[in-house]
Short mmCIF file of N, CA and C and ligand atoms in Angstrom, two decimals:
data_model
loop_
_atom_site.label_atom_id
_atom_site.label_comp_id
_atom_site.label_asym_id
_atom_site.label_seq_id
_atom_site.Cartn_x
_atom_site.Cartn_y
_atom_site.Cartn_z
N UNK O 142 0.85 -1.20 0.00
CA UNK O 142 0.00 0.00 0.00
C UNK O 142 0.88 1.25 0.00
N UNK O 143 0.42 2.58 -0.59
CA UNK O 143 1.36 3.29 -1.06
C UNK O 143 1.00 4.37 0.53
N UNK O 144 1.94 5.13 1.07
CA UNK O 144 2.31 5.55 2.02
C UNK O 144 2.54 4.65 3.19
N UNK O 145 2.61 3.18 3.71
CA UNK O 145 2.88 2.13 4.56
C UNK O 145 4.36 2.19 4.49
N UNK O 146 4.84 2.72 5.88
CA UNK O 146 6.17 2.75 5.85
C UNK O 146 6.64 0.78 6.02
N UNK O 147 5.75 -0.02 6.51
CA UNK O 147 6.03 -1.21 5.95
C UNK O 147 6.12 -2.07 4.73
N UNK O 148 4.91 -1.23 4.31
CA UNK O 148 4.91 -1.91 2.68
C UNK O 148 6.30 -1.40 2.14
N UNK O 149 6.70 -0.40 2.32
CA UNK O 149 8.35 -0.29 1.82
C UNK O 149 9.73 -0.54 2.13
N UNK O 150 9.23 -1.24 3.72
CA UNK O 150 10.53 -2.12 3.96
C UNK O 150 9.97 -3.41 3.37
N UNK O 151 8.98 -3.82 3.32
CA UNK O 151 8.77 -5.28 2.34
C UNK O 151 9.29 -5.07 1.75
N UNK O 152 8.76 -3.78 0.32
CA UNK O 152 9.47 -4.07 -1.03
C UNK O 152 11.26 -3.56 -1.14
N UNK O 153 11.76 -3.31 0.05
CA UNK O 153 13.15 -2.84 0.00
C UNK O 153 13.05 -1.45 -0.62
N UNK O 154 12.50 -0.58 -0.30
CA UNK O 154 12.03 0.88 -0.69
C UNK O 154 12.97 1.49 0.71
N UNK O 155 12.71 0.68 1.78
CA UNK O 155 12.93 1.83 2.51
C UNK O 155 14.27 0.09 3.39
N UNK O 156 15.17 0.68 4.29
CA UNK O 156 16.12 -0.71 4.47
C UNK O 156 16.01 -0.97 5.91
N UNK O 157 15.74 -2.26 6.33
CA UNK O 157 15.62 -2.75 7.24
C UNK O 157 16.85 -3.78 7.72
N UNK O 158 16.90 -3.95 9.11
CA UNK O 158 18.04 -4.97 9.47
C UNK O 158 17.06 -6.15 9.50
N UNK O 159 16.76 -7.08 8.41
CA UNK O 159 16.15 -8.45 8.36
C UNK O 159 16.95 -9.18 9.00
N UNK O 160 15.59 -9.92 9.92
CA UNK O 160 16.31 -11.46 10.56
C UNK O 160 15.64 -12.64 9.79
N UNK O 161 14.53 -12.23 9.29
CA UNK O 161 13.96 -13.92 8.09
C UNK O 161 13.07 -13.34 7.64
N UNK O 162 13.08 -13.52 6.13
CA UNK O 162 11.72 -13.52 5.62
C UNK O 162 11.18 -14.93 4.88
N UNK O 163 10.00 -14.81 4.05
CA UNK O 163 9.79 -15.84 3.63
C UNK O 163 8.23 -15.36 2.77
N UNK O 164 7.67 -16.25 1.99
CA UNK O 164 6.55 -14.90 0.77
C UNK O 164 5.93 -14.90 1.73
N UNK O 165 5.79 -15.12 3.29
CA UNK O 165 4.47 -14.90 3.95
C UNK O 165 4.78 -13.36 4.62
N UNK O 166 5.58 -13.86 5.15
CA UNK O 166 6.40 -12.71 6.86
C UNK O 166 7.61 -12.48 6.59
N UNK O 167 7.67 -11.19 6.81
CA UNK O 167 9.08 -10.38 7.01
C UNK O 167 9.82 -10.33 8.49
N UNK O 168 10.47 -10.64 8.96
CA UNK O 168 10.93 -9.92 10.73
C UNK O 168 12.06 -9.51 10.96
N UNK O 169 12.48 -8.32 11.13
CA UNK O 169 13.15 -7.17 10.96
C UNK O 169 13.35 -6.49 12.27
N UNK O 170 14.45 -5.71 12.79
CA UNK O 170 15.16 -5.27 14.15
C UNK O 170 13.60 -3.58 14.06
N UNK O 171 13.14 -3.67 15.22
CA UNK O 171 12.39 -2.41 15.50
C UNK O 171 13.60 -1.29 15.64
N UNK O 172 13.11 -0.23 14.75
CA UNK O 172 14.27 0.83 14.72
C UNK O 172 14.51 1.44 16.29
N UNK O 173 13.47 0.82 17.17
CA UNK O 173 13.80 1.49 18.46
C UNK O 173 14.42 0.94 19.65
N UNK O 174 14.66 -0.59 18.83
CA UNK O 174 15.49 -1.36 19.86
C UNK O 174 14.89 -1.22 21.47
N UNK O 175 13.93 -1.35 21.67
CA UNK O 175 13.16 -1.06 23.41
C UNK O 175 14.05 -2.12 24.21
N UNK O 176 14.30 -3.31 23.80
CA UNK O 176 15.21 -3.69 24.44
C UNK O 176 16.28 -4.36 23.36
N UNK O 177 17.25 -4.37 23.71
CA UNK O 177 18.01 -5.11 22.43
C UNK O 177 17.23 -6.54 21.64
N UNK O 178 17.60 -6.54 20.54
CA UNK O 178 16.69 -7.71 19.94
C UNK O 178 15.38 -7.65 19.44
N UNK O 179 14.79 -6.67 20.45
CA UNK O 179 12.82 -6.07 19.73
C UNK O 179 13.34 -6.22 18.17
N UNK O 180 12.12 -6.74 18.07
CA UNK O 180 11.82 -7.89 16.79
C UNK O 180 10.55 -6.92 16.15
N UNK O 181 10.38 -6.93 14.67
CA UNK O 181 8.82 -6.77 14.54
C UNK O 181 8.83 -7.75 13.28
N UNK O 182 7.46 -8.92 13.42
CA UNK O 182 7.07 -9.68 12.78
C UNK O 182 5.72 -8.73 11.58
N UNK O 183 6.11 -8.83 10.62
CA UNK O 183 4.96 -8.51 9.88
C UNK O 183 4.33 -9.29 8.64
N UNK O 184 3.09 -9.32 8.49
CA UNK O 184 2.81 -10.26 7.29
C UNK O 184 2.88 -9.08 6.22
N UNK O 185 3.66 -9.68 5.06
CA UNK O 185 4.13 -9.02 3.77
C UNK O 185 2.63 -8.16 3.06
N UNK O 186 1.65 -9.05 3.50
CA UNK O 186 0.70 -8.39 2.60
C UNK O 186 0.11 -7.41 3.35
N UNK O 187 -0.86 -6.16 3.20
CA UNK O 187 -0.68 -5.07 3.72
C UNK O 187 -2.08 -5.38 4.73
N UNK O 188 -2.21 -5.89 6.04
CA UNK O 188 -3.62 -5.48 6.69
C UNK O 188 -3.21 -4.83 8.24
N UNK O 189 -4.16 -3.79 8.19
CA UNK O 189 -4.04 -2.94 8.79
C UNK O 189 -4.00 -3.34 10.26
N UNK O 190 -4.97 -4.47 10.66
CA UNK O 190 -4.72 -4.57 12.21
C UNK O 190 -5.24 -6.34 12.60
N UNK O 191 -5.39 -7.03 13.22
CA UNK O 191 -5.86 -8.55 14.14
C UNK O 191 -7.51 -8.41 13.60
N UNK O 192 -8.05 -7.00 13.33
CA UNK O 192 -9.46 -7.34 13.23
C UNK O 192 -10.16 -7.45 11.45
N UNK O 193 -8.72 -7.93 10.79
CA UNK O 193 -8.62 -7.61 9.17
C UNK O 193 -8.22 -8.78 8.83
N UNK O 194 -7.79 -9.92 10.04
CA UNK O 194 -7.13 -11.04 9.52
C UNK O 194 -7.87 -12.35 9.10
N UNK O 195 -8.12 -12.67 7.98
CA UNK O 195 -8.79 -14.14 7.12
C UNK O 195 -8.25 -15.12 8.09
N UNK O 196 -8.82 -16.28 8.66
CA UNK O 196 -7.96 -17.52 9.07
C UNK O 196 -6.70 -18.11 8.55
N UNK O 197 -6.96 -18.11 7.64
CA UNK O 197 -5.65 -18.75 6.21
C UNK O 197 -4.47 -17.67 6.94
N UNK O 198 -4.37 -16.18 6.52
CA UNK O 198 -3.50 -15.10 6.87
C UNK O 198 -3.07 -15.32 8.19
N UNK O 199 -4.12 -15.45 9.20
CA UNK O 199 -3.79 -15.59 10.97
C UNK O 199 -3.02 -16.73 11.20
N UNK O 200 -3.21 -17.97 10.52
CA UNK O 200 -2.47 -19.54 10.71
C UNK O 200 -1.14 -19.25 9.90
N UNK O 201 -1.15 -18.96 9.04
CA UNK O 201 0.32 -18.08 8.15
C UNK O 201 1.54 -17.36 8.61
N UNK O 202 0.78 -16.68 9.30
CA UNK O 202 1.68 -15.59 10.60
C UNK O 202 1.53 -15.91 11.71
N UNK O 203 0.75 -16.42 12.19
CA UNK O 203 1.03 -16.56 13.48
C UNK O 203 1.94 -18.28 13.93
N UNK O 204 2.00 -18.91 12.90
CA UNK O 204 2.99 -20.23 13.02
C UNK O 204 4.07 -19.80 12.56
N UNK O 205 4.47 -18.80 12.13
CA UNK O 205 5.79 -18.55 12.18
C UNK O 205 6.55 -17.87 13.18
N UNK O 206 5.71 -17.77 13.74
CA UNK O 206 5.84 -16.71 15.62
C UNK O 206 7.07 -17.22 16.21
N UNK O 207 6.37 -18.58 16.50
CA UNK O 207 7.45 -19.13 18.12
C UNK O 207 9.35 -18.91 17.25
N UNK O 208 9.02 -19.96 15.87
CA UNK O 208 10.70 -20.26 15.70
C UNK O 208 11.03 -18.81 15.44
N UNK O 209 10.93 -17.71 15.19
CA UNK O 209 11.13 -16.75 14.81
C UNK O 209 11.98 -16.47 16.35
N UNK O 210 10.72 -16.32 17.51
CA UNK O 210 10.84 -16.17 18.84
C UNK O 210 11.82 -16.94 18.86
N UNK O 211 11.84 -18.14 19.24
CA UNK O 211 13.00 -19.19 19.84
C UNK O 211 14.65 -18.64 19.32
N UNK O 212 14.35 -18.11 18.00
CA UNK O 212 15.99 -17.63 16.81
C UNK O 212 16.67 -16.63 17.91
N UNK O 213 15.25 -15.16 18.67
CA UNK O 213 15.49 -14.34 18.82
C UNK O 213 16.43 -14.61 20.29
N UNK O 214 15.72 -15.48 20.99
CA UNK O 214 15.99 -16.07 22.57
C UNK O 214 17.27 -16.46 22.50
N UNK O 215 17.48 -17.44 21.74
CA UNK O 215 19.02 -18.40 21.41
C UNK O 215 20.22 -17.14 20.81
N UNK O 216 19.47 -15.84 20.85
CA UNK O 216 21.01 -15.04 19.87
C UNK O 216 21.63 -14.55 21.49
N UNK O 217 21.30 -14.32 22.80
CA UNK O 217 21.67 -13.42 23.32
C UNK O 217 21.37 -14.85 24.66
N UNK O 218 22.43 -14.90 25.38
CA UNK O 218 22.06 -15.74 26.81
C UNK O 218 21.86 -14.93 27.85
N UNK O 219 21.57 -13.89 27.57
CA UNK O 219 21.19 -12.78 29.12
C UNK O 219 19.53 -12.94 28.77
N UNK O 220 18.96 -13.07 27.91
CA UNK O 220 17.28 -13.19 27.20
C UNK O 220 17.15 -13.93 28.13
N UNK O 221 16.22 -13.68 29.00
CA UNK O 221 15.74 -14.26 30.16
C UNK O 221 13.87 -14.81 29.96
N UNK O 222 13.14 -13.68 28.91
CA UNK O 222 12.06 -13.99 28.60
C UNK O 222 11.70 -13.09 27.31
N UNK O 223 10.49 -13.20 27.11
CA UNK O 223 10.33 -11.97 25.84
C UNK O 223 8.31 -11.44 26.14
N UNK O 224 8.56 -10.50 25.95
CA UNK O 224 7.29 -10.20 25.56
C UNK O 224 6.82 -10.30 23.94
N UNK O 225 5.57 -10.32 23.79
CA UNK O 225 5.02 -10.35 22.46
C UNK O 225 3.73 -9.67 22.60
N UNK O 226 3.63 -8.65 21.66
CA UNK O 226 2.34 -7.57 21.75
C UNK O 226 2.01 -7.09 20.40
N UNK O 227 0.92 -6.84 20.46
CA UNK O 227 0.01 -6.45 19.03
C UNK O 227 -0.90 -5.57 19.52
N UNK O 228 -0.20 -4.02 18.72
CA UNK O 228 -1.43 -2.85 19.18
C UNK O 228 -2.20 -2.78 18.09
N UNK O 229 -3.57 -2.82 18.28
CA UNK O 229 -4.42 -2.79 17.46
C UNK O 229 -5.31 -1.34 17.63
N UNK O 230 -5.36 -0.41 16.74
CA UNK O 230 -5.84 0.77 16.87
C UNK O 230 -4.74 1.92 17.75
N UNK O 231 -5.15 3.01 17.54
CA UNK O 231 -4.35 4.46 18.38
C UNK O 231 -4.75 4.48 19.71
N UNK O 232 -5.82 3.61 20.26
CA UNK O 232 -5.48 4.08 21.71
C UNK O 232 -5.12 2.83 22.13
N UNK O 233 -4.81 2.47 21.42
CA UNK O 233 -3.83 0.67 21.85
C UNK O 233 -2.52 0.83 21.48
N UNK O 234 -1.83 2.04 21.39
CA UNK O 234 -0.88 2.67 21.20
C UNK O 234 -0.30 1.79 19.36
N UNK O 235 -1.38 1.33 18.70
CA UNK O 235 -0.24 1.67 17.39
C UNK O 235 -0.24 2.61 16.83
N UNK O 236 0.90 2.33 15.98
CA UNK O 236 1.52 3.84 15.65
C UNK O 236 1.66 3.52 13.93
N UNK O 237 1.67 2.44 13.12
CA UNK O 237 1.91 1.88 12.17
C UNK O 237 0.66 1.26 11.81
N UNK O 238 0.12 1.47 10.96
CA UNK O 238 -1.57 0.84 10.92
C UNK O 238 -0.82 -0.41 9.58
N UNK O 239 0.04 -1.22 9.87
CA UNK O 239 0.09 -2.47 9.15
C UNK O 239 0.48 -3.29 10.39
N UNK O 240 -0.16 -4.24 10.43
CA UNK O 240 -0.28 -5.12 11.67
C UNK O 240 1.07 -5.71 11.72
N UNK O 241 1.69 -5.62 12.99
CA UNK O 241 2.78 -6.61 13.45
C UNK O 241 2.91 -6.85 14.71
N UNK O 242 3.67 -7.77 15.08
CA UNK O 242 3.81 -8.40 16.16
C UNK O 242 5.24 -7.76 16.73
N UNK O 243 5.07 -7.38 17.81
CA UNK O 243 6.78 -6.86 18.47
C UNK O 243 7.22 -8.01 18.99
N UNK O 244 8.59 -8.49 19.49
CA UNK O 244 8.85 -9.88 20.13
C UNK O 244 10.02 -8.73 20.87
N UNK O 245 9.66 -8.65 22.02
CA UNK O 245 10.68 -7.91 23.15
C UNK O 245 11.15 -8.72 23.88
N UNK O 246 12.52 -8.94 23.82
CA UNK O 246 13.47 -9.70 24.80
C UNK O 246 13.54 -8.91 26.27
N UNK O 247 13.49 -9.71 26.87
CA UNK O 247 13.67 -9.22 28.29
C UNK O 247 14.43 -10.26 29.45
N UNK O 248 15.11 -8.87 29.79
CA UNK O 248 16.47 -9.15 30.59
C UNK O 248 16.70 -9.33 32.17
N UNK O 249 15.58 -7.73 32.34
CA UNK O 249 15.63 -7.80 33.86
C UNK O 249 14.54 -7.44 34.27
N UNK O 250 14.07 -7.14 35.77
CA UNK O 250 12.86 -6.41 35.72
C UNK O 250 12.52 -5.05 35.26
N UNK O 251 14.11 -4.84 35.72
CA UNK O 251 14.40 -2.93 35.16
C UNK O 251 15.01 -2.81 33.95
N UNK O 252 14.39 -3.40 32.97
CA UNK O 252 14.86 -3.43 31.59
C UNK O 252 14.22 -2.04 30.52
N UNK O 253 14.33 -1.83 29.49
CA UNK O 253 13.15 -0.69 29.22
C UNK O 253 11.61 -0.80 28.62
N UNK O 254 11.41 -2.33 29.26
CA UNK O 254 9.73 -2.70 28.77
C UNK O 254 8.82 -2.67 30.05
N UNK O 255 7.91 -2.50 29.88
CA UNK O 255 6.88 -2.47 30.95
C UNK O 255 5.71 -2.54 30.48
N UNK O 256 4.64 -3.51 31.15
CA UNK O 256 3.22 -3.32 30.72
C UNK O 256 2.64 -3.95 31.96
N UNK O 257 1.78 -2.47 32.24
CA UNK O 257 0.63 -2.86 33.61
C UNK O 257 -0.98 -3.15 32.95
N UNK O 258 -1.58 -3.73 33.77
CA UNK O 258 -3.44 -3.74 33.47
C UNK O 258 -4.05 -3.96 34.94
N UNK O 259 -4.38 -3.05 35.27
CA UNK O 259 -4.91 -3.30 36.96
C UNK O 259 -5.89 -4.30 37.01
N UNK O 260 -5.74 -4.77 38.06
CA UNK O 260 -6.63 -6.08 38.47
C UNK O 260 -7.77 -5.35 39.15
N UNK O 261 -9.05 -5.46 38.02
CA UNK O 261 -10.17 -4.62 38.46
C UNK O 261 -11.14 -5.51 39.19
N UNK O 262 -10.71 -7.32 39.52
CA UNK O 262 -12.03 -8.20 40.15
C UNK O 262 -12.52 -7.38 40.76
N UNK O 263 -11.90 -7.37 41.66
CA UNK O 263 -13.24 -6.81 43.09
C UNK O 263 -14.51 -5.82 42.76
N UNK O 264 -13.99 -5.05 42.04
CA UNK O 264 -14.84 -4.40 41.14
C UNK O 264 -16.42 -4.88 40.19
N UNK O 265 -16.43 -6.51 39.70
CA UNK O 265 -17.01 -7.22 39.04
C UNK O 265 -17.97 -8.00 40.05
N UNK O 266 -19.39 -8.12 39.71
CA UNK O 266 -20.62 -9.39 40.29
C UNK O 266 -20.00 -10.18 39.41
N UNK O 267 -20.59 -10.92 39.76
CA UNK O 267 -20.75 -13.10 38.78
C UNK O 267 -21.59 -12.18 37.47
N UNK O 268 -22.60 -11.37 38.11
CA UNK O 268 -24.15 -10.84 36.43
C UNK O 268 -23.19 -10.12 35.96
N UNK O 269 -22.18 -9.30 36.27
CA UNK O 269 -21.76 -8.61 35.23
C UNK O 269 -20.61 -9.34 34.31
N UNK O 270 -20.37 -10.21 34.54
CA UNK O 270 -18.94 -11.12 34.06
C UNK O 270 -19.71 -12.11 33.24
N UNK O 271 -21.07 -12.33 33.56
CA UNK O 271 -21.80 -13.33 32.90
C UNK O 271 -22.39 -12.39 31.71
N UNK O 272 -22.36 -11.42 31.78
CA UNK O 272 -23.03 -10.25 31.27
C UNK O 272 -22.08 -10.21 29.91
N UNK O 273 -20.93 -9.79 30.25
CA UNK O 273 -19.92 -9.44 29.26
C UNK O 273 -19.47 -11.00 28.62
N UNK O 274 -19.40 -11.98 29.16
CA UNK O 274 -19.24 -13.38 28.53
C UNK O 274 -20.57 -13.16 27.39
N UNK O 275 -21.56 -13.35 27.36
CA UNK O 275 -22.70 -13.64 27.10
C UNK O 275 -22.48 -12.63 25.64
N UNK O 276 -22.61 -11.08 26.04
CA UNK O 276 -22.15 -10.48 25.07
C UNK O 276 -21.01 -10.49 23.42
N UNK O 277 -20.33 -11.37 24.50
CA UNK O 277 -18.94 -11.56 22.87
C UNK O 277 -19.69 -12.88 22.83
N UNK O 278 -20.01 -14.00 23.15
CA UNK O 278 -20.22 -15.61 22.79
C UNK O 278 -21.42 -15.05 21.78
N UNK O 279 -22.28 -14.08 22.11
CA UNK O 279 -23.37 -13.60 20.74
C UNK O 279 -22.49 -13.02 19.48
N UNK O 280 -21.42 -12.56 19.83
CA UNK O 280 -21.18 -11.65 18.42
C UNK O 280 -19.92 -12.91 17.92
N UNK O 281 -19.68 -14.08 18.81
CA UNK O 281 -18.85 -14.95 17.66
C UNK O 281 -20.01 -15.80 17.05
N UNK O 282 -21.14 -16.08 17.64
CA UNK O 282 -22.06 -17.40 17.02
C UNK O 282 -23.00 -16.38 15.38
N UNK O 283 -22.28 -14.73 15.32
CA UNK O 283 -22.64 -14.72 13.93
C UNK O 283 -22.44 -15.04 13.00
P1 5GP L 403 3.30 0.29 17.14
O1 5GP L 403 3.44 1.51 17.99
O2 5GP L 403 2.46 0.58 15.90
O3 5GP L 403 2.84 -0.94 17.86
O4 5GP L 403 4.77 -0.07 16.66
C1 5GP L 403 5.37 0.49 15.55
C2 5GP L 403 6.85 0.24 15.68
O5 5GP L 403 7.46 0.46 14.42
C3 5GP L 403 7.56 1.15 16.68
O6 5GP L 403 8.11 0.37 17.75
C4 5GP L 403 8.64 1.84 15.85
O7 5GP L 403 9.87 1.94 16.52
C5 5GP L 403 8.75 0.95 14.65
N1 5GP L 403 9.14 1.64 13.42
C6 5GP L 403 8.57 2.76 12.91
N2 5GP L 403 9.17 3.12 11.76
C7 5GP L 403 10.14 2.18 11.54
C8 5GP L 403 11.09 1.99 10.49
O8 5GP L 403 11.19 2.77 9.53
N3 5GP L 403 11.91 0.92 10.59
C9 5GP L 403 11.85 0.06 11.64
N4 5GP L 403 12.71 -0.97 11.66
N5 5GP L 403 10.96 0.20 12.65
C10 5GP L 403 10.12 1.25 12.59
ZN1 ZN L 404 1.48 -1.83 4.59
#
């Protein structure tokens, strides 16, 4: 797609430090290095976010995840774990509307990644949890 600063590291328009590609997925060093090794997995063809993805496309990219992961783990023996995240939309902080996967190595606790989500139970009845279950189990049985 023409202005996708990904679609032009696909087509080598714009230059990336590649770690594998293949005609499905590209995965390439994040220019921001958050922790050494941040990875971004992207599928070559251009969709914008997780809520654009065909099954065929999702089983495509997303089985190429782990060995990709495992390549990234085995380069560095201080890689203690990794995160893996997919922002979907601007207030899910993406910033790139072509879907990819980040694979963040992580070292220590005080490394430069962080991600909180407060634990809102106490907050929740059984009706309202049954409430919101009930709600998505209707919008997959369309
Ligand atoms: P998002 O915020 O959309 O989840 O992540 C987009 C990521 O793309 C950011 O972490 C940013 O550093 C990375 N990025 C943006 N432009 C480029 C680029 O031209 N080359 C590379 N390698 N990474 C980029
Ligand atoms: Zn694109």
């Amino acid at each position: 797609m023409k202005d996708c600063i990904f679609c032009k590291i696909v087509a080598g328009d714009i230059p990336s430090y590649t770690i594998y590609e293949d005609d499905v997925v590209k995965a390439f060093l994040d220019i921001s290095q958050g922790t050494p090794g941040h990875t971004l997995v992207i599928p070559k063809k251009h969709v914008p976010n997780i809520f654009e993805y065909d099954p065929e496309l999702a089983g495509e990219v997303f089985s190429r995840i782990p060995k990709i992961a495992r390549a990234v783990k085995a380069s560095n023996p201080d890689i203690q774990g990794m995160n893996i995240v997919n922002n979907n939309g601007q207030i899910a902080y993406q910033s790139v509307f072509h879907s990819h996967f980040h694979l963040v190595p992580r070292y220590t606790d005080h490394d430069d990644f962080s991600m909180t989500f407060k634990d809102n139970s106490n907050e929740y009845t059984p009706e309202q949890l049954e409430a919101i279950q009930n709600s998505i189990i209707k919008e997959l049985g369309k």
